[in-house]
Tab-separated table of C-alpha atoms in Angstrom:
chain	number	residue	atom	x	y	z
A	1	UNK	CA	-23.991	14.364	-19.485
A	2	UNK	CA	-20.768	15.446	-21.160
A	3	UNK	CA	-20.115	18.592	-23.157
A	4	UNK	CA	-17.166	20.746	-24.159
A	5	UNK	CA	-17.520	24.453	-24.814
A	6	UNK	CA	-15.706	26.297	-27.653
A	7	UNK	CA	-12.837	27.215	-25.312
A	8	UNK	CA	-12.173	23.563	-24.558
A	9	UNK	CA	-13.448	23.373	-20.972
A	10	UNK	CA	-14.729	19.909	-20.161
A	11	UNK	CA	-18.109	19.768	-18.430
A	12	UNK	CA	-17.845	16.000	-17.914
A	13	UNK	CA	-17.809	16.434	-14.138
A	14	UNK	CA	-21.600	16.352	-14.310
A	15	UNK	CA	-21.166	12.605	-14.690
A	16	UNK	CA	-19.319	12.548	-11.347
A	17	UNK	CA	-21.848	10.993	-8.928
A	18	UNK	CA	-20.825	12.856	-5.778
A	19	UNK	CA	-20.744	16.269	-7.432
A	20	UNK	CA	-24.011	15.572	-9.226
A	21	UNK	CA	-25.659	14.764	-5.879
A	22	UNK	CA	-24.077	17.900	-4.418
A	23	UNK	CA	-25.527	20.019	-7.220
A	24	UNK	CA	-29.028	18.535	-7.044
A	25	UNK	CA	-29.333	18.923	-3.277
A	26	UNK	CA	-31.305	21.878	-1.885
A	27	UNK	CA	-29.765	22.064	1.603
A	28	UNK	CA	-28.920	25.476	3.047
A	29	UNK	CA	-25.372	24.329	3.833
A	30	UNK	CA	-23.596	21.912	1.506
A	31	UNK	CA	-19.967	20.865	1.824
A	32	UNK	CA	-18.019	18.517	-0.443
A	33	UNK	CA	-14.677	16.949	0.491
A	34	UNK	CA	-12.378	14.759	-1.539
A	35	UNK	CA	-8.841	14.252	-2.860
A	36	UNK	CA	-6.815	16.624	-5.015
A	37	UNK	CA	-8.026	17.027	-8.596
A	38	UNK	CA	-11.528	15.683	-8.025
A	39	UNK	CA	-13.394	18.695	-9.461
A	40	UNK	CA	-14.696	20.176	-6.203
A	41	UNK	CA	-13.868	23.814	-6.962
A	42	UNK	CA	-15.227	23.598	-10.497
A	43	UNK	CA	-18.440	22.122	-9.115
A	44	UNK	CA	-18.863	25.134	-6.815
A	45	UNK	CA	-18.192	27.626	-9.624
A	46	UNK	CA	-20.816	26.097	-11.868
A	47	UNK	CA	-23.184	25.665	-8.914
A	48	UNK	CA	-23.167	29.447	-8.451
A	49	UNK	CA	-24.139	29.889	-12.101
A	50	UNK	CA	-26.826	27.207	-11.854
A	51	UNK	CA	-28.443	28.911	-8.871
A	52	UNK	CA	-28.248	32.252	-10.682
A	53	UNK	CA	-30.078	30.726	-13.634
A	54	UNK	CA	-32.847	29.492	-11.335
A	55	UNK	CA	-33.319	32.881	-9.632
A	56	UNK	CA	-36.805	34.271	-10.270
A	57	UNK	CA	-36.600	37.361	-12.532
A	58	UNK	CA	-37.199	40.795	-11.021
A	59	UNK	CA	-39.678	43.351	-12.365
A	60	UNK	CA	-37.248	44.282	-15.122
A	61	UNK	CA	-36.895	40.651	-16.214
A	62	UNK	CA	-33.320	40.277	-14.899
A	63	UNK	CA	-32.267	37.341	-12.697
A	64	UNK	CA	-30.035	39.040	-10.145
A	65	UNK	CA	-27.891	37.378	-7.468
A	66	UNK	CA	-24.836	38.284	-5.401
A	67	UNK	CA	-22.245	35.847	-4.057
A	68	UNK	CA	-19.238	36.114	-1.756
A	69	UNK	CA	-16.335	33.801	-2.586
A	70	UNK	CA	-14.006	33.337	0.403
A	71	UNK	CA	-10.447	32.059	0.722
A	72	UNK	CA	-8.056	32.129	3.658
A	73	UNK	CA	-5.324	34.306	2.131
A	74	UNK	CA	-5.065	36.743	-0.752
A	75	UNK	CA	-2.306	34.792	-2.628
A	76	UNK	CA	-4.486	31.653	-2.488
A	77	UNK	CA	-7.519	33.630	-3.632
A	78	UNK	CA	-5.644	35.218	-6.563
A	79	UNK	CA	-3.601	32.211	-7.673
A	80	UNK	CA	-6.238	29.478	-7.419
A	81	UNK	CA	-9.825	30.506	-6.648
A	82	UNK	CA	-10.109	33.480	-9.019
A	83	UNK	CA	-8.203	31.640	-11.764
A	84	UNK	CA	-10.574	28.677	-11.529
A	85	UNK	CA	-13.564	31.007	-11.738
A	86	UNK	CA	-12.115	32.807	-14.774
A	87	UNK	CA	-11.413	29.507	-16.521
A	88	UNK	CA	-15.105	28.736	-16.421
A	89	UNK	CA	-16.305	32.296	-17.014
A	90	UNK	CA	-13.599	34.319	-18.828
A	91	UNK	CA	-14.118	38.061	-18.218
A	92	UNK	CA	-13.472	38.830	-21.894
A	93	UNK	CA	-16.591	36.839	-22.769
A	94	UNK	CA	-18.801	36.902	-19.685
A	95	UNK	CA	-18.595	40.244	-17.907
A	96	UNK	CA	-16.361	42.735	-16.130
A	97	UNK	CA	-13.729	41.935	-13.510
A	98	UNK	CA	-12.439	44.776	-11.316
A	99	UNK	CA	-8.846	43.873	-10.463
A	100	UNK	CA	-8.587	46.459	-7.668
A	101	UNK	CA	-11.710	45.419	-5.737
A	102	UNK	CA	-11.760	41.744	-6.871
A	103	UNK	CA	-15.429	42.068	-7.811
A	104	UNK	CA	-16.695	40.307	-10.931
A	105	UNK	CA	-20.021	41.117	-12.606
A	106	UNK	CA	-21.174	38.379	-14.978
A	107	UNK	CA	-23.791	39.403	-17.526
A	108	UNK	CA	-25.178	36.638	-19.739
A	109	UNK	CA	-28.592	37.195	-21.368
A	110	UNK	CA	-31.055	37.864	-18.512
A	111	UNK	CA	-28.642	36.687	-15.792
A	112	UNK	CA	-26.644	39.189	-13.730
A	113	UNK	CA	-24.303	37.809	-11.043
A	114	UNK	CA	-22.145	39.853	-8.712
A	115	UNK	CA	-19.216	37.754	-7.452
A	116	UNK	CA	-17.280	39.338	-4.580
A	117	UNK	CA	-13.923	37.647	-3.965
A	118	UNK	CA	-12.713	38.156	-0.379
A	119	UNK	CA	-9.497	37.076	1.416
A	120	UNK	CA	-9.503	36.649	5.173
A	121	UNK	CA	-5.949	37.974	5.629
A	122	UNK	CA	-7.122	41.403	4.474
A	123	UNK	CA	-8.709	43.212	7.480
A	124	UNK	CA	-10.571	45.627	5.202
A	125	UNK	CA	-12.176	42.727	3.341
A	126	UNK	CA	-13.121	40.900	6.552
A	127	UNK	CA	-14.906	43.954	7.955
A	128	UNK	CA	-16.613	44.477	4.612
A	129	UNK	CA	-17.664	40.828	4.542
A	130	UNK	CA	-19.759	41.195	7.688
A	131	UNK	CA	-21.834	43.960	6.121
A	132	UNK	CA	-22.614	42.326	2.775
A	133	UNK	CA	-26.127	41.597	1.521
A	134	UNK	CA	-25.799	38.271	-0.307
A	135	UNK	CA	-27.731	35.586	-2.122
A	136	UNK	CA	-25.190	32.944	-1.195
A	137	UNK	CA	-21.544	32.258	-0.368
A	138	UNK	CA	-18.843	29.844	-1.444
A	139	UNK	CA	-16.045	28.994	1.024
A	140	UNK	CA	-13.166	27.574	-0.985
A	141	UNK	CA	-10.880	25.172	0.955
A	142	UNK	CA	-13.031	25.631	4.037
A	143	UNK	CA	-10.717	23.638	6.303
A	144	UNK	CA	-8.325	26.634	6.204
A	145	UNK	CA	-11.070	29.140	7.088
A	146	UNK	CA	-11.933	29.821	10.753
A	147	UNK	CA	-15.170	28.160	11.834
A	148	UNK	CA	-16.355	31.534	13.184
A	149	UNK	CA	-16.330	32.895	9.617
A	150	UNK	CA	-18.457	29.956	8.459
A	151	UNK	CA	-20.947	30.772	11.213
A	152	UNK	CA	-20.948	34.509	10.518
A	153	UNK	CA	-21.438	34.248	6.759
A	154	UNK	CA	-24.685	32.344	7.286
A	155	UNK	CA	-26.204	35.565	8.577
A	156	UNK	CA	-25.228	37.502	5.431
A	157	UNK	CA	-27.012	35.304	2.872
A	158	UNK	CA	-30.739	35.335	1.992
A	159	UNK	CA	-30.554	39.145	1.842
A	160	UNK	CA	-30.267	39.836	-1.905
A	161	UNK	CA	-32.438	40.391	-3.858
A	162	UNK	CA	-34.450	42.152	-1.152
A	163	UNK	CA	-37.823	40.710	-0.237
A	164	UNK	CA	-39.582	43.664	-1.923
A	165	UNK	CA	-37.848	42.654	-5.156
A	166	UNK	CA	-38.930	39.029	-4.880
A	167	UNK	CA	-36.291	37.687	-2.488
A	168	UNK	CA	-33.936	34.750	-3.047
A	169	UNK	CA	-35.237	31.763	-4.994
A	170	UNK	CA	-32.450	29.731	-3.346
A	171	UNK	CA	-29.998	30.783	-0.680
A	172	UNK	CA	-27.228	29.099	1.244
A	173	UNK	CA	-23.540	28.393	1.775
A	174	UNK	CA	-21.558	25.960	-0.378
A	175	UNK	CA	-18.083	24.769	0.599
A	176	UNK	CA	-15.329	22.553	-0.743
A	177	UNK	CA	-12.080	21.277	0.697
A	178	UNK	CA	-9.680	18.442	1.107
A	179	UNK	CA	-10.731	16.635	4.313
A	180	UNK	CA	-10.015	18.630	7.503
A	181	UNK	CA	-8.265	17.350	10.624
A	182	UNK	CA	-10.263	15.161	12.969
A	183	UNK	CA	-9.807	17.689	15.784
A	184	UNK	CA	-11.230	20.592	13.769
A	185	UNK	CA	-14.592	22.196	14.490
A	186	UNK	CA	-15.696	21.282	10.968
A	187	UNK	CA	-15.114	17.602	11.694
A	188	UNK	CA	-17.061	17.813	14.940
A	189	UNK	CA	-19.872	19.701	13.207
A	190	UNK	CA	-20.298	17.305	10.293
A	191	UNK	CA	-19.292	13.995	11.902
A	192	UNK	CA	-19.864	14.076	15.660
A	193	UNK	CA	-22.917	16.299	16.124
A	194	UNK	CA	-26.441	14.918	16.370
A	195	UNK	CA	-28.608	15.715	13.348
A	196	UNK	CA	-31.997	17.218	14.207
A	197	UNK	CA	-34.767	18.730	12.059
A	198	UNK	CA	-33.954	22.308	11.079
A	199	UNK	CA	-37.128	23.635	12.702
A	200	UNK	CA	-36.265	21.921	16.012
A	201	UNK	CA	-32.757	23.439	15.806
A	202	UNK	CA	-34.257	26.887	15.222
A	203	UNK	CA	-36.704	26.512	18.117
A	204	UNK	CA	-33.855	25.606	20.462
A	205	UNK	CA	-31.959	28.738	19.443
A	206	UNK	CA	-35.062	30.890	19.947
A	207	UNK	CA	-35.566	29.444	23.431
A	208	UNK	CA	-31.921	29.724	24.472
A	209	UNK	CA	-31.280	25.979	24.215
A	210	UNK	CA	-27.863	24.364	23.787
A	211	UNK	CA	-27.144	23.533	20.139
A	212	UNK	CA	-23.370	23.082	20.492
A	213	UNK	CA	-23.563	19.341	19.762
A	214	UNK	CA	-26.364	19.522	17.202
A	215	UNK	CA	-26.490	19.991	13.447
A	216	UNK	CA	-29.652	20.898	11.502
A	217	UNK	CA	-30.650	18.444	8.797
A	218	UNK	CA	-30.345	21.195	6.165
A	219	UNK	CA	-26.539	21.066	6.528
A	220	UNK	CA	-25.016	18.166	4.569
A	221	UNK	CA	-21.572	16.922	3.626
A	222	UNK	CA	-20.735	14.961	0.462
A	223	UNK	CA	-17.627	12.757	0.338
A	224	UNK	CA	-15.822	11.734	-2.820
A	225	UNK	CA	-14.085	8.339	-3.091
A	226	UNK	CA	-10.334	7.778	-3.174
A	227	UNK	CA	-8.477	8.803	-6.294
A	228	UNK	CA	-7.001	5.298	-6.419
A	229	UNK	CA	-10.303	3.444	-6.019
A	230	UNK	CA	-12.396	1.973	-8.861
A	231	UNK	CA	-14.974	4.667	-8.053
A	232	UNK	CA	-12.481	7.554	-8.456
A	233	UNK	CA	-14.131	10.665	-9.877
A	234	UNK	CA	-13.184	13.298	-12.467
A	235	UNK	CA	-10.586	11.024	-14.075
A	236	UNK	CA	-11.562	12.302	-17.528
A	237	UNK	CA	-9.860	15.586	-16.642
A	238	UNK	CA	-6.678	14.011	-15.208
A	239	UNK	CA	-3.781	12.034	-16.603
A	240	UNK	CA	-3.844	8.284	-16.069
A	241	UNK	CA	-0.900	8.509	-13.659
A	242	UNK	CA	-2.063	11.611	-11.738
A	243	UNK	CA	-2.881	9.931	-8.414
A	244	UNK	CA	-0.005	7.442	-8.633
A	245	UNK	CA	2.424	10.325	-9.123
A	246	UNK	CA	0.753	12.292	-6.333
A	247	UNK	CA	1.123	9.400	-3.887
A	248	UNK	CA	4.693	8.580	-4.892
A	249	UNK	CA	7.179	9.266	-2.104
A	250	UNK	CA	4.560	10.775	0.212
A	251	UNK	CA	3.864	9.803	3.798
A	252	UNK	CA	0.719	7.984	4.843
A	253	UNK	CA	-0.831	11.121	6.358
A	254	UNK	CA	-0.484	13.057	3.101
A	255	UNK	CA	-1.799	10.155	1.039
A	256	UNK	CA	-4.812	9.633	3.288
A	257	UNK	CA	-5.945	13.247	2.936
A	258	UNK	CA	-4.941	14.287	-0.582
A	259	UNK	CA	-5.169	10.971	-2.463
A	260	UNK	CA	-7.763	8.919	-0.566
A	261	UNK	CA	-9.865	11.859	0.592
A	262	UNK	CA	-9.947	10.719	4.224
A	263	UNK	CA	-9.973	12.812	7.371
A	264	UNK	CA	-6.518	13.061	8.887
A	265	UNK	CA	-3.500	15.140	9.803
A	266	UNK	CA	-0.990	16.573	7.384
A	267	UNK	CA	2.292	17.976	8.693
A	268	UNK	CA	2.872	21.268	6.860
A	269	UNK	CA	5.642	23.813	7.451
A	270	UNK	CA	8.439	23.353	9.975
A	271	UNK	CA	7.723	21.077	12.908
A	272	UNK	CA	7.749	22.567	16.388
A	273	UNK	CA	8.864	19.220	17.745
A	274	UNK	CA	11.230	16.549	16.515
A	275	UNK	CA	10.514	14.968	13.144
A	276	UNK	CA	11.142	11.627	14.869
A	277	UNK	CA	7.852	12.013	16.770
A	278	UNK	CA	5.724	8.886	16.450
A	279	UNK	CA	2.179	8.735	17.834
A	280	UNK	CA	2.393	4.962	18.369
A	281	UNK	CA	5.572	5.340	20.417
A	282	UNK	CA	5.071	8.668	22.174
A	283	UNK	CA	1.340	8.730	22.946
A	284	UNK	CA	0.192	6.506	25.788
A	285	UNK	CA	-2.566	4.058	24.949
A	286	UNK	CA	-3.499	3.784	28.621
A	287	UNK	CA	-4.258	6.493	31.204
A	288	UNK	CA	-1.005	7.589	32.817
A	289	UNK	CA	-0.568	7.108	36.538
A	290	UNK	CA	0.716	9.812	38.866
A	291	UNK	CA	3.671	9.027	41.131
A	292	UNK	CA	2.985	10.826	44.414
A	293	UNK	CA	6.691	10.617	45.317
A	294	UNK	CA	7.771	12.693	42.321
A	295	UNK	CA	7.172	16.459	41.860
A	296	UNK	CA	4.584	17.774	39.439
A	297	UNK	CA	6.267	20.005	36.836
A	298	UNK	CA	4.288	22.901	35.360
A	299	UNK	CA	5.358	24.484	32.067
A	300	UNK	CA	3.842	27.910	31.306
A	301	UNK	CA	3.377	29.972	28.185
A	302	UNK	CA	2.033	33.508	28.561
A	303	UNK	CA	0.336	36.217	26.495
A	304	UNK	CA	-3.434	36.480	25.956
A	305	UNK	CA	-3.528	32.758	25.173
A	306	UNK	CA	-1.912	31.425	28.367
A	307	UNK	CA	-1.270	27.705	28.514
A	308	UNK	CA	0.200	25.200	30.917
A	309	UNK	CA	1.335	21.589	30.641
A	310	UNK	CA	1.206	19.408	33.752
A	311	UNK	CA	4.127	16.996	33.631
A	312	UNK	CA	6.113	14.527	35.695
A	313	UNK	CA	9.547	12.956	35.356
A	314	UNK	CA	9.328	9.188	35.856
A	315	UNK	CA	11.800	7.227	38.016
A	316	UNK	CA	13.299	5.732	34.861
A	317	UNK	CA	13.993	9.189	33.422
A	318	UNK	CA	10.981	9.394	31.128
A	319	UNK	CA	8.935	12.583	30.800
A	320	UNK	CA	5.148	12.280	31.009
A	321	UNK	CA	2.704	15.039	30.040
A	322	UNK	CA	-0.296	14.312	32.252
A	323	UNK	CA	-2.520	17.028	30.799
A	324	UNK	CA	-2.484	20.366	29.002
A	325	UNK	CA	-4.548	23.446	29.715
A	326	UNK	CA	-5.093	26.104	27.042
A	327	UNK	CA	-7.134	29.280	26.725
A	328	UNK	CA	-7.938	32.148	24.373
A	329	UNK	CA	-8.466	35.849	25.064
A	330	UNK	CA	-7.809	35.376	28.777
A	331	UNK	CA	-5.379	37.071	31.139
A	332	UNK	CA	-2.923	35.010	33.167
A	333	UNK	CA	-4.632	35.803	36.499
A	334	UNK	CA	-7.997	34.589	35.216
A	335	UNK	CA	-6.368	31.521	33.641
A	336	UNK	CA	-4.728	30.542	36.949
A	337	UNK	CA	-7.889	31.007	39.004
A	338	UNK	CA	-10.421	29.501	36.604
A	339	UNK	CA	-8.456	26.867	34.664
A	340	UNK	CA	-5.277	25.869	36.466
A	341	UNK	CA	-6.061	25.824	40.194
A	342	UNK	CA	-9.184	23.634	39.889
A	343	UNK	CA	-7.139	21.054	37.962
A	344	UNK	CA	-4.297	21.081	40.505
A	345	UNK	CA	-6.620	20.017	43.330
A	346	UNK	CA	-6.062	16.414	42.253
A	347	UNK	CA	-2.331	16.861	42.975
A	348	UNK	CA	-2.732	18.660	46.335
A	349	UNK	CA	-0.463	16.268	48.258
A	350	UNK	CA	2.372	16.385	45.709
A	351	UNK	CA	5.213	18.896	45.440
A	352	UNK	CA	4.713	21.299	42.517
A	353	UNK	CA	7.507	23.073	40.657
A	354	UNK	CA	7.244	25.132	37.518
A	355	UNK	CA	8.998	26.848	34.642
A	356	UNK	CA	7.843	29.452	32.148
A	357	UNK	CA	8.638	31.413	29.040
A	358	UNK	CA	11.478	33.865	29.862
A	359	UNK	CA	9.280	36.607	28.403
A	360	UNK	CA	7.297	36.327	31.655
A	361	UNK	CA	9.864	38.581	33.328
A	362	UNK	CA	8.770	41.547	31.236
A	363	UNK	CA	6.677	44.124	33.068
A	364	UNK	CA	3.200	45.110	31.902
A	365	UNK	CA	2.813	48.619	30.465
A	366	UNK	CA	-0.327	49.128	32.590
A	367	UNK	CA	0.513	48.041	36.153
A	368	UNK	CA	4.215	47.103	35.779
A	369	UNK	CA	3.538	43.557	37.019
A	370	UNK	CA	5.263	40.543	35.489
A	371	UNK	CA	3.722	37.173	34.691
A	372	UNK	CA	6.016	35.614	37.271
A	373	UNK	CA	4.767	38.143	39.808
A	374	UNK	CA	1.162	37.177	39.093
A	375	UNK	CA	2.022	33.499	39.589
A	376	UNK	CA	3.778	34.292	42.844
A	377	UNK	CA	0.722	36.222	44.093
A	378	UNK	CA	-1.421	33.233	43.211
A	379	UNK	CA	0.645	30.999	45.484
A	380	UNK	CA	3.184	29.611	43.024
A	381	UNK	CA	6.133	31.179	44.808
A	382	UNK	CA	8.624	28.575	43.681
A	383	UNK	CA	8.058	29.294	40.010
C-alpha cells in the first residue's frame, strides 16, 4: 500500500516487509533494528497512531490513549525524535504542542492522544516518568537508553485509560534502534536468553524463580536487511546513492552497524586507548598462562565503581591482562573482600605488586581514611 498525503509525506513504508510485520504483531514488547534511513522511527510514530485508532471508545465516544516517547538526551529528543513526530503529525493541523513541557495532544475526529516526550538526561523528567499512567511507550534509539529504564517503563503502561473507563485495548512498549553492541544487555535479552511462554515467565516471577536468562514469548525483535542488499527496505524514500555514500570511507565496524544493520561495535568519541588497537593482534585467542616466576601486577581504579586489572609482564617484555574485575555502587573495602581476594587465591604462591589512581591518596570526608590505607589494612601493604 502506497499513499502520499497533501503535505507530501510518503506512506510507502507500509510496503516494507519488516516494518509491516512489526506493525501487525500484537506482542507486548516489540523492537525493530536496522541500518540508517530504513524507516524505523517513522514506523513507530505511525504505530502509535494506529494503536490509538484501535482503542475502544470511552463513554463519551472518544478514543483516548497516552504515550511516553523516550530518548537518551534532550538535544537528541528535540532535534530528531520530536521533529520526526511533527513531520507526520504537524501541530498546526493535528493538535497542540506545549514547547515548555514537551507534551503533545493530538485531536483528530474521535481520537485523542497524549504524547509525552521525555529525555533521560533531565532528572525532573526521569522522576516524572516513573509516576506516569500510560497506554504505551516508545523508546527511540533504545541502544542508548539504560536497560533499567526499559524494565521500569513496562510497569507504567497498561494504566490508561483506567479499567473503570474500559482499560487499554492494546498496551505495550515499542522500540527502534540501530543494532546495539554484542555485550549490551539488550543483545543478551533478545539474542541469548531462552524464550519461554509468557505465562510460565510470569509464574516464575510470582514464585521467586530466576528469570535472568529468560525472555517471554511476548517480547519480539524484528531485523531489517542490509541497505546494500537486494532486500533493502525504504529505498523509495532515499536517494539511489544513499547507502553507497554512507559506507564510503567508513570503517568496517561503522558499516556493519549503520549500513548492514548488524550487531557490532562502533568507536564513537575519543578513544581511551591507542587508535592502533587491533583485536586480532592484541586479544589472545587462547587462554593466557601464568608465569609463577613473575610478579602479578594489580592496577586499581577507585570511587564507587572500583575496578582492578590483574596483569603480568612476560619475560619477553610483553604485558598481559589476565583478568579484570569491575563493580558498581560498591565501596573499596567491600570490593576487595568480595571480588578481589577470592580471585587472588589462584595466585597465592606468586608475588603481588600493585599500583592505583593517584586520587587514592585523598582522605575521605567521613573517616579520613584513604583508598591506599584501606588496601593496606586489607593486606596489600606493598601497594
